[in-house]
């Protein structure tokens, strides 16, 4: 019997240097994909997967994230007085339950592994999810689930630790964390190795770690003792490699699309893809795009 995955960690303390100057004073997680902040899309995905407690690892200049997940009395009062029921109801539907969010600070951006470690006391002794908030996923069809729900289903089947992967061309693998593949069941597979940013031509596969994880709490002790790795940062991949010596890891081939909204192209692609799925916008957006493309 596996334990239920109740808590998710959202590391939102990075500097977002790939998206300057937009991210100088606005956290990249608050840039919008159509009408929702990127981070709200990712929280929606976690809710859909059954997550009950949302742990945000923030940093300086990110206070607006905390405000986004709080009530906004003046705004809500004004919406009600003006009879804007639809807008008011939408805000209320997104509001997390009282006590369902925690915020802690990573005082310096020492790496993703360090950011996850900062959540150790809030997560405690239970398996948990990690969602990279700049990676926005879209299900492959209206009735399909998004990436974290597919990871939770794999966890219920295999137990242990789960990493979502996606495919990239071999010549791009040197930019990512890459997994080595063992026994392969198609939608899921055994992970037999991991390497962060392998030199060109040396990657063990074309399956890259794509930003959704389910990890056992044993990762925290490992991260605490871990040395800095690639880029002088405490890398989550290095911690997972140590944990993999003692515990099983399975990969999930996400049936859907992932957009890296931390890159300019990924952000634009996410906006186009979500706009084309939006019933209020799709037709007019498609018509405008056609005009633009000539
Ligand atoms: P990235 O490397 O994509 O984020 O880390 P970044 O450092 O903000 O972006 P660039 O490369 O400078 O543009 C993946 C996720 O991990 C978080 C980031 O906020 C991002 O969501 N992160 C990264 C932290 O919370 N702390 C860190 O020290 C590093």
Short mmCIF file of C-alpha atoms and ligand atoms in Angstrom, two decimals:
data_model
loop_
_atom_site.label_atom_id
_atom_site.label_comp_id
_atom_site.label_asym_id
_atom_site.label_seq_id
_atom_site.Cartn_x
_atom_site.Cartn_y
_atom_site.Cartn_z
CA UNK A 1 0.00 0.00 0.00
CA UNK A 2 1.42 3.39 -0.98
CA UNK A 3 0.84 6.49 1.12
CA UNK A 4 -1.40 9.20 -0.31
CA UNK A 5 0.39 12.16 -1.93
CA UNK A 6 -1.08 15.12 -0.04
CA UNK A 7 1.59 17.82 -0.25
CA UNK A 8 3.30 19.49 -3.19
CA UNK A 9 6.35 21.75 -3.22
CA UNK A 10 6.58 24.62 -5.72
CA UNK A 11 10.14 26.06 -5.88
CA UNK A 12 9.57 29.68 -6.92
CA UNK A 13 12.80 31.30 -5.71
CA UNK A 14 14.75 31.33 -9.00
CA UNK A 15 15.85 34.61 -10.57
CA UNK A 16 14.35 34.03 -14.03
CA UNK A 17 17.40 35.42 -15.83
CA UNK A 18 16.28 33.97 -19.19
CA UNK A 19 13.28 36.28 -19.22
CA UNK A 20 14.75 39.65 -18.26
CA UNK A 21 13.72 42.45 -18.19
CA UNK A 22 10.15 41.11 -17.74
CA UNK A 23 11.20 39.29 -14.57
CA UNK A 24 13.12 42.15 -12.95
CA UNK A 25 10.25 43.10 -10.64
CA UNK A 26 7.57 40.53 -11.63
CA UNK A 27 8.26 36.91 -10.64
CA UNK A 28 8.35 34.77 -13.79
CA UNK A 29 5.76 32.50 -12.15
CA UNK A 30 3.29 35.43 -12.23
CA UNK A 31 3.57 36.06 -15.98
CA UNK A 32 0.28 35.08 -17.54
CA UNK A 33 -0.66 32.30 -19.93
CA UNK A 34 -3.87 33.74 -21.41
CA UNK A 35 -5.64 35.03 -18.25
CA UNK A 36 -4.04 32.99 -15.44
CA UNK A 37 -0.59 33.35 -13.89
CA UNK A 38 1.70 30.51 -14.91
CA UNK A 39 1.80 29.40 -11.26
CA UNK A 40 -2.02 29.21 -11.08
CA UNK A 41 -2.02 26.77 -14.02
CA UNK A 42 0.47 24.59 -12.12
CA UNK A 43 -1.51 24.77 -8.86
CA UNK A 44 -4.63 23.76 -10.85
CA UNK A 45 -2.71 20.70 -12.08
CA UNK A 46 -1.72 19.81 -8.50
CA UNK A 47 -5.33 20.17 -7.28
CA UNK A 48 -6.49 17.88 -10.08
CA UNK A 49 -3.95 15.28 -8.86
CA UNK A 50 -5.47 15.36 -5.34
CA UNK A 51 -2.91 17.64 -3.64
CA UNK A 52 -4.29 19.21 -0.45
CA UNK A 53 -1.38 21.32 0.81
CA UNK A 54 0.64 23.69 -1.36
CA UNK A 55 4.16 24.59 -0.19
CA UNK A 56 5.79 27.56 -1.94
CA UNK A 57 9.53 28.07 -1.57
CA UNK A 58 9.85 31.77 -2.37
CA UNK A 59 12.58 34.39 -2.26
CA UNK A 60 12.98 38.15 -2.12
CA UNK A 61 10.71 40.06 -4.50
CA UNK A 62 8.16 37.24 -4.66
CA UNK A 63 5.65 38.51 -2.08
CA UNK A 64 3.05 39.04 -4.80
CA UNK A 65 2.79 35.23 -5.04
CA UNK A 66 1.54 35.07 -1.45
CA UNK A 67 -0.98 37.83 -2.20
CA UNK A 68 -2.26 35.93 -5.25
CA UNK A 69 -3.27 32.98 -3.07
CA UNK A 70 -4.94 35.19 -0.42
CA UNK A 71 -8.26 37.02 -0.29
CA UNK A 72 -8.34 40.50 -1.80
CA UNK A 73 -11.13 42.13 0.22
CA UNK A 74 -11.34 45.46 -1.60
CA UNK A 75 -11.45 43.80 -5.02
CA UNK A 76 -13.94 41.14 -3.95
CA UNK A 77 -16.19 43.70 -2.28
CA UNK A 78 -16.13 45.89 -5.40
CA UNK A 79 -16.95 42.94 -7.68
CA UNK A 80 -19.91 42.00 -5.48
CA UNK A 81 -21.23 45.58 -5.29
CA UNK A 82 -21.01 45.89 -9.08
CA UNK A 83 -22.83 42.60 -9.61
CA UNK A 84 -19.82 40.97 -11.32
CA UNK A 85 -20.81 37.52 -10.09
CA UNK A 86 -18.96 35.50 -12.73
CA UNK A 87 -15.63 37.23 -11.99
CA UNK A 88 -16.20 36.98 -8.21
CA UNK A 89 -17.07 33.26 -8.39
CA UNK A 90 -13.98 32.57 -10.50
CA UNK A 91 -11.74 34.24 -7.89
CA UNK A 92 -13.39 32.28 -5.07
CA UNK A 93 -13.03 28.98 -6.94
CA UNK A 94 -9.26 29.52 -7.20
CA UNK A 95 -8.78 30.52 -3.55
CA UNK A 96 -7.03 27.73 -1.61
CA UNK A 97 -8.76 26.60 1.61
CA UNK A 98 -7.63 28.36 4.79
CA UNK A 99 -4.45 26.70 6.06
CA UNK A 100 -3.84 24.81 2.81
CA UNK A 101 -0.81 26.92 1.78
CA UNK A 102 2.62 27.36 3.36
CA UNK A 103 5.32 29.80 2.34
CA UNK A 104 8.98 29.48 3.23
CA UNK A 105 11.97 31.38 1.89
CA UNK A 106 15.08 30.14 0.20
CA UNK A 107 17.36 32.94 1.34
CA UNK A 108 19.79 32.59 -1.58
CA UNK A 109 19.19 30.87 -4.96
CA UNK A 110 21.58 27.97 -4.30
CA UNK A 111 19.83 25.59 -6.68
CA UNK A 112 16.69 23.51 -7.11
CA UNK A 113 17.90 20.80 -4.70
CA UNK A 114 18.45 23.44 -2.02
CA UNK A 115 15.01 24.97 -2.69
CA UNK A 116 13.32 21.58 -2.21
CA UNK A 117 15.34 20.99 0.99
CA UNK A 118 13.97 24.31 2.36
CA UNK A 119 10.51 22.65 2.48
CA UNK A 120 11.66 19.74 4.70
CA UNK A 121 9.93 20.77 7.94
CA UNK A 122 6.66 21.63 6.22
CA UNK A 123 6.55 18.35 4.26
CA UNK A 124 7.68 16.16 7.19
CA UNK A 125 7.94 12.38 6.96
CA UNK A 126 5.75 11.56 3.95
CA UNK A 127 6.17 11.20 0.18
CA UNK A 128 5.44 14.44 -1.66
CA UNK A 129 5.23 15.97 -5.12
CA UNK A 130 7.49 18.64 -6.64
CA UNK A 131 6.21 20.77 -9.52
CA UNK A 132 8.53 23.16 -11.33
CA UNK A 133 6.26 26.17 -11.68
CA UNK A 134 7.64 27.38 -14.99
CA UNK A 135 6.74 24.10 -16.70
CA UNK A 136 3.07 24.25 -17.72
CA UNK A 137 1.46 21.03 -18.91
CA UNK A 138 -1.57 20.50 -21.09
CA UNK A 139 -3.51 17.22 -21.26
CA UNK A 140 -3.68 15.57 -24.66
CA UNK A 141 -7.51 15.59 -24.70
CA UNK A 142 -10.40 17.05 -22.72
CA UNK A 143 -10.93 13.83 -20.73
CA UNK A 144 -7.24 13.14 -20.11
CA UNK A 145 -5.39 14.16 -16.95
CA UNK A 146 -2.43 16.48 -16.71
CA UNK A 147 1.10 15.38 -15.84
CA UNK A 148 1.02 15.21 -12.02
CA UNK A 149 -2.15 13.08 -11.99
CA UNK A 150 -0.39 10.66 -14.35
CA UNK A 151 2.61 10.62 -11.95
CA UNK A 152 0.34 9.89 -8.97
CA UNK A 153 -1.26 7.00 -10.89
CA UNK A 154 2.23 5.61 -11.62
CA UNK A 155 3.18 6.03 -7.95
CA UNK A 156 0.08 4.07 -6.88
CA UNK A 157 1.17 1.28 -9.23
CA UNK A 158 4.94 1.17 -8.61
CA UNK A 159 5.51 3.01 -5.29
CA UNK A 160 9.01 4.44 -4.73
CA UNK A 161 9.90 7.62 -6.60
CA UNK A 162 8.52 8.96 -9.86
CA UNK A 163 9.95 11.36 -12.45
CA UNK A 164 8.00 12.68 -15.45
CA UNK A 165 9.99 12.74 -18.68
CA UNK A 166 9.55 14.06 -22.19
CA UNK A 167 11.37 13.40 -25.43
CA UNK A 168 13.79 15.83 -27.08
CA UNK A 169 16.07 15.37 -30.11
CA UNK A 170 19.47 13.82 -29.17
CA UNK A 171 21.31 17.05 -30.12
CA UNK A 172 19.40 18.97 -27.39
CA UNK A 173 19.96 16.50 -24.50
CA UNK A 174 23.09 18.31 -23.21
CA UNK A 175 20.86 21.12 -21.88
CA UNK A 176 18.81 18.90 -19.54
CA UNK A 177 18.77 16.15 -16.91
CA UNK A 178 18.52 12.84 -18.81
CA UNK A 179 17.46 9.38 -17.53
CA UNK A 180 18.70 5.90 -18.47
CA UNK A 181 15.90 3.45 -19.20
CA UNK A 182 15.59 -0.11 -17.83
CA UNK A 183 12.52 -2.36 -17.96
CA UNK A 184 10.09 -0.52 -20.22
CA UNK A 185 6.30 -0.80 -19.96
CA UNK A 186 5.55 1.98 -22.44
CA UNK A 187 3.74 4.62 -20.37
CA UNK A 188 6.11 3.96 -17.44
CA UNK A 189 9.62 2.50 -17.18
CA UNK A 190 12.31 1.70 -14.66
CA UNK A 191 14.99 4.40 -14.33
CA UNK A 192 18.47 2.90 -14.09
CA UNK A 193 20.50 6.11 -14.10
CA UNK A 194 20.34 9.92 -14.30
CA UNK A 195 22.78 12.51 -15.54
CA UNK A 196 22.52 16.30 -15.35
CA UNK A 197 23.51 18.10 -18.57
CA UNK A 198 25.52 15.26 -20.21
CA UNK A 199 28.25 16.35 -22.68
CA UNK A 200 27.01 16.31 -26.29
CA UNK A 201 26.59 12.82 -27.72
CA UNK A 202 26.86 11.01 -24.35
CA UNK A 203 23.22 11.08 -23.10
CA UNK A 204 21.91 7.63 -22.08
CA UNK A 205 18.55 8.32 -23.81
CA UNK A 206 16.50 11.17 -25.25
CA UNK A 207 14.12 11.22 -22.24
CA UNK A 208 14.64 14.40 -20.22
CA UNK A 209 13.48 15.18 -16.69
CA UNK A 210 10.57 17.53 -17.30
CA UNK A 211 9.56 19.09 -13.99
CA UNK A 212 7.15 16.81 -12.11
CA UNK A 213 8.40 14.46 -9.40
CA UNK A 214 7.11 12.30 -6.55
CA UNK A 215 9.82 11.77 -3.96
CA UNK A 216 10.22 9.98 -0.65
CA UNK A 217 11.08 12.13 2.40
CA UNK A 218 14.51 10.41 2.55
CA UNK A 219 15.59 12.92 -0.14
CA UNK A 220 15.80 15.68 2.52
CA UNK A 221 18.67 14.09 4.49
CA UNK A 222 20.51 13.48 1.23
CA UNK A 223 20.07 17.10 0.06
CA UNK A 224 21.23 18.39 3.45
CA UNK A 225 24.65 16.74 3.02
CA UNK A 226 24.95 17.28 -0.71
CA UNK A 227 27.84 19.11 -2.36
CA UNK A 228 27.29 21.68 -5.12
CA UNK A 229 27.05 20.17 -8.61
CA UNK A 230 26.61 21.49 -12.17
CA UNK A 231 26.60 25.30 -12.36
CA UNK A 232 27.80 25.55 -8.72
CA UNK A 233 24.23 24.78 -7.56
CA UNK A 234 22.81 22.08 -5.28
CA UNK A 235 21.14 19.94 -7.93
CA UNK A 236 18.00 17.91 -7.26
CA UNK A 237 19.17 15.37 -9.87
CA UNK A 238 22.32 14.65 -7.83
CA UNK A 239 20.19 14.05 -4.73
CA UNK A 240 17.89 11.72 -6.66
CA UNK A 241 20.91 9.78 -7.96
CA UNK A 242 21.97 9.09 -4.37
CA UNK A 243 18.42 8.11 -3.37
CA UNK A 244 18.23 5.77 -6.40
CA UNK A 245 20.99 3.64 -4.83
CA UNK A 246 18.47 2.63 -2.13
CA UNK A 247 15.02 3.14 -3.66
CA UNK A 248 13.32 2.45 -6.99
CA UNK A 249 12.66 5.26 -9.48
CA UNK A 250 10.18 5.02 -12.34
CA UNK A 251 9.75 7.35 -15.29
CA UNK A 252 6.37 8.52 -16.60
CA UNK A 253 6.04 9.39 -20.28
CA UNK A 254 3.51 12.20 -20.01
CA UNK A 255 0.69 11.84 -22.52
CA UNK A 256 0.28 15.56 -23.30
CA UNK A 257 2.36 18.68 -23.93
CA UNK A 258 4.78 20.55 -21.65
CA UNK A 259 5.72 24.20 -22.20
CA UNK A 260 8.79 25.77 -20.58
CA UNK A 261 7.40 29.22 -19.81
CA UNK A 262 10.79 30.24 -18.35
CA UNK A 263 12.05 30.56 -21.95
CA UNK A 264 10.65 33.21 -24.29
CA UNK A 265 9.70 30.76 -27.04
CA UNK A 266 8.11 28.29 -24.59
CA UNK A 267 6.10 31.11 -23.03
CA UNK A 268 4.79 32.28 -26.42
CA UNK A 269 3.97 28.68 -27.43
CA UNK A 270 2.07 28.13 -24.16
CA UNK A 271 0.00 31.26 -24.75
CA UNK A 272 -0.81 30.20 -28.31
CA UNK A 273 -1.72 26.63 -27.28
CA UNK A 274 -3.92 27.70 -24.36
CA UNK A 275 -5.61 30.46 -26.37
CA UNK A 276 -6.47 27.95 -29.11
CA UNK A 277 -8.11 25.73 -26.44
CA UNK A 278 -10.08 28.58 -24.90
CA UNK A 279 -13.72 28.52 -26.08
CA UNK A 280 -14.09 32.32 -25.74
CA UNK A 281 -10.91 33.10 -27.69
CA UNK A 282 -10.11 30.22 -30.02
CA UNK A 283 -11.96 31.33 -33.16
CA UNK A 284 -11.01 35.00 -33.07
CA UNK A 285 -7.41 34.18 -32.06
CA UNK A 286 -7.07 31.71 -34.93
CA UNK A 287 -8.42 34.32 -37.37
CA UNK A 288 -5.94 36.96 -36.09
CA UNK A 289 -3.06 34.48 -36.29
CA UNK A 290 -3.97 33.68 -39.90
CA UNK A 291 -3.88 37.40 -40.74
CA UNK A 292 -0.49 37.78 -39.02
CA UNK A 293 0.97 34.80 -40.84
CA UNK A 294 -0.33 36.11 -44.16
P1 LIG B 1 15.36 27.37 -13.48
O1 LIG B 1 16.83 27.25 -13.62
O2 LIG B 1 14.48 27.10 -14.64
O3 LIG B 1 14.92 28.79 -12.93
O4 LIG B 1 14.90 26.49 -12.22
P2 LIG B 1 15.62 30.16 -12.81
O5 LIG B 1 16.97 30.03 -12.17
O6 LIG B 1 14.65 31.07 -12.16
O7 LIG B 1 15.67 30.58 -14.32
P3 LIG B 1 16.76 31.17 -15.29
O8 LIG B 1 17.47 29.97 -15.83
O9 LIG B 1 17.61 32.11 -14.48
O10 LIG B 1 15.95 31.90 -16.31
C1 LIG B 1 13.75 25.68 -12.20
C2 LIG B 1 12.82 26.06 -11.06
O11 LIG B 1 13.50 25.99 -9.82
C3 LIG B 1 13.36 27.19 -9.10
C4 LIG B 1 13.03 28.26 -10.13
O12 LIG B 1 12.21 29.27 -9.55
C5 LIG B 1 12.29 27.47 -11.21
O13 LIG B 1 10.91 27.45 -10.97
N1 LIG B 1 14.61 27.49 -8.38
C6 LIG B 1 15.80 27.39 -9.04
C7 LIG B 1 14.56 27.85 -7.06
O14 LIG B 1 13.47 27.95 -6.44
N2 LIG B 1 15.72 28.10 -6.40
C8 LIG B 1 16.93 28.02 -7.02
O15 LIG B 1 17.96 28.26 -6.35
C9 LIG B 1 16.96 27.65 -8.37
#
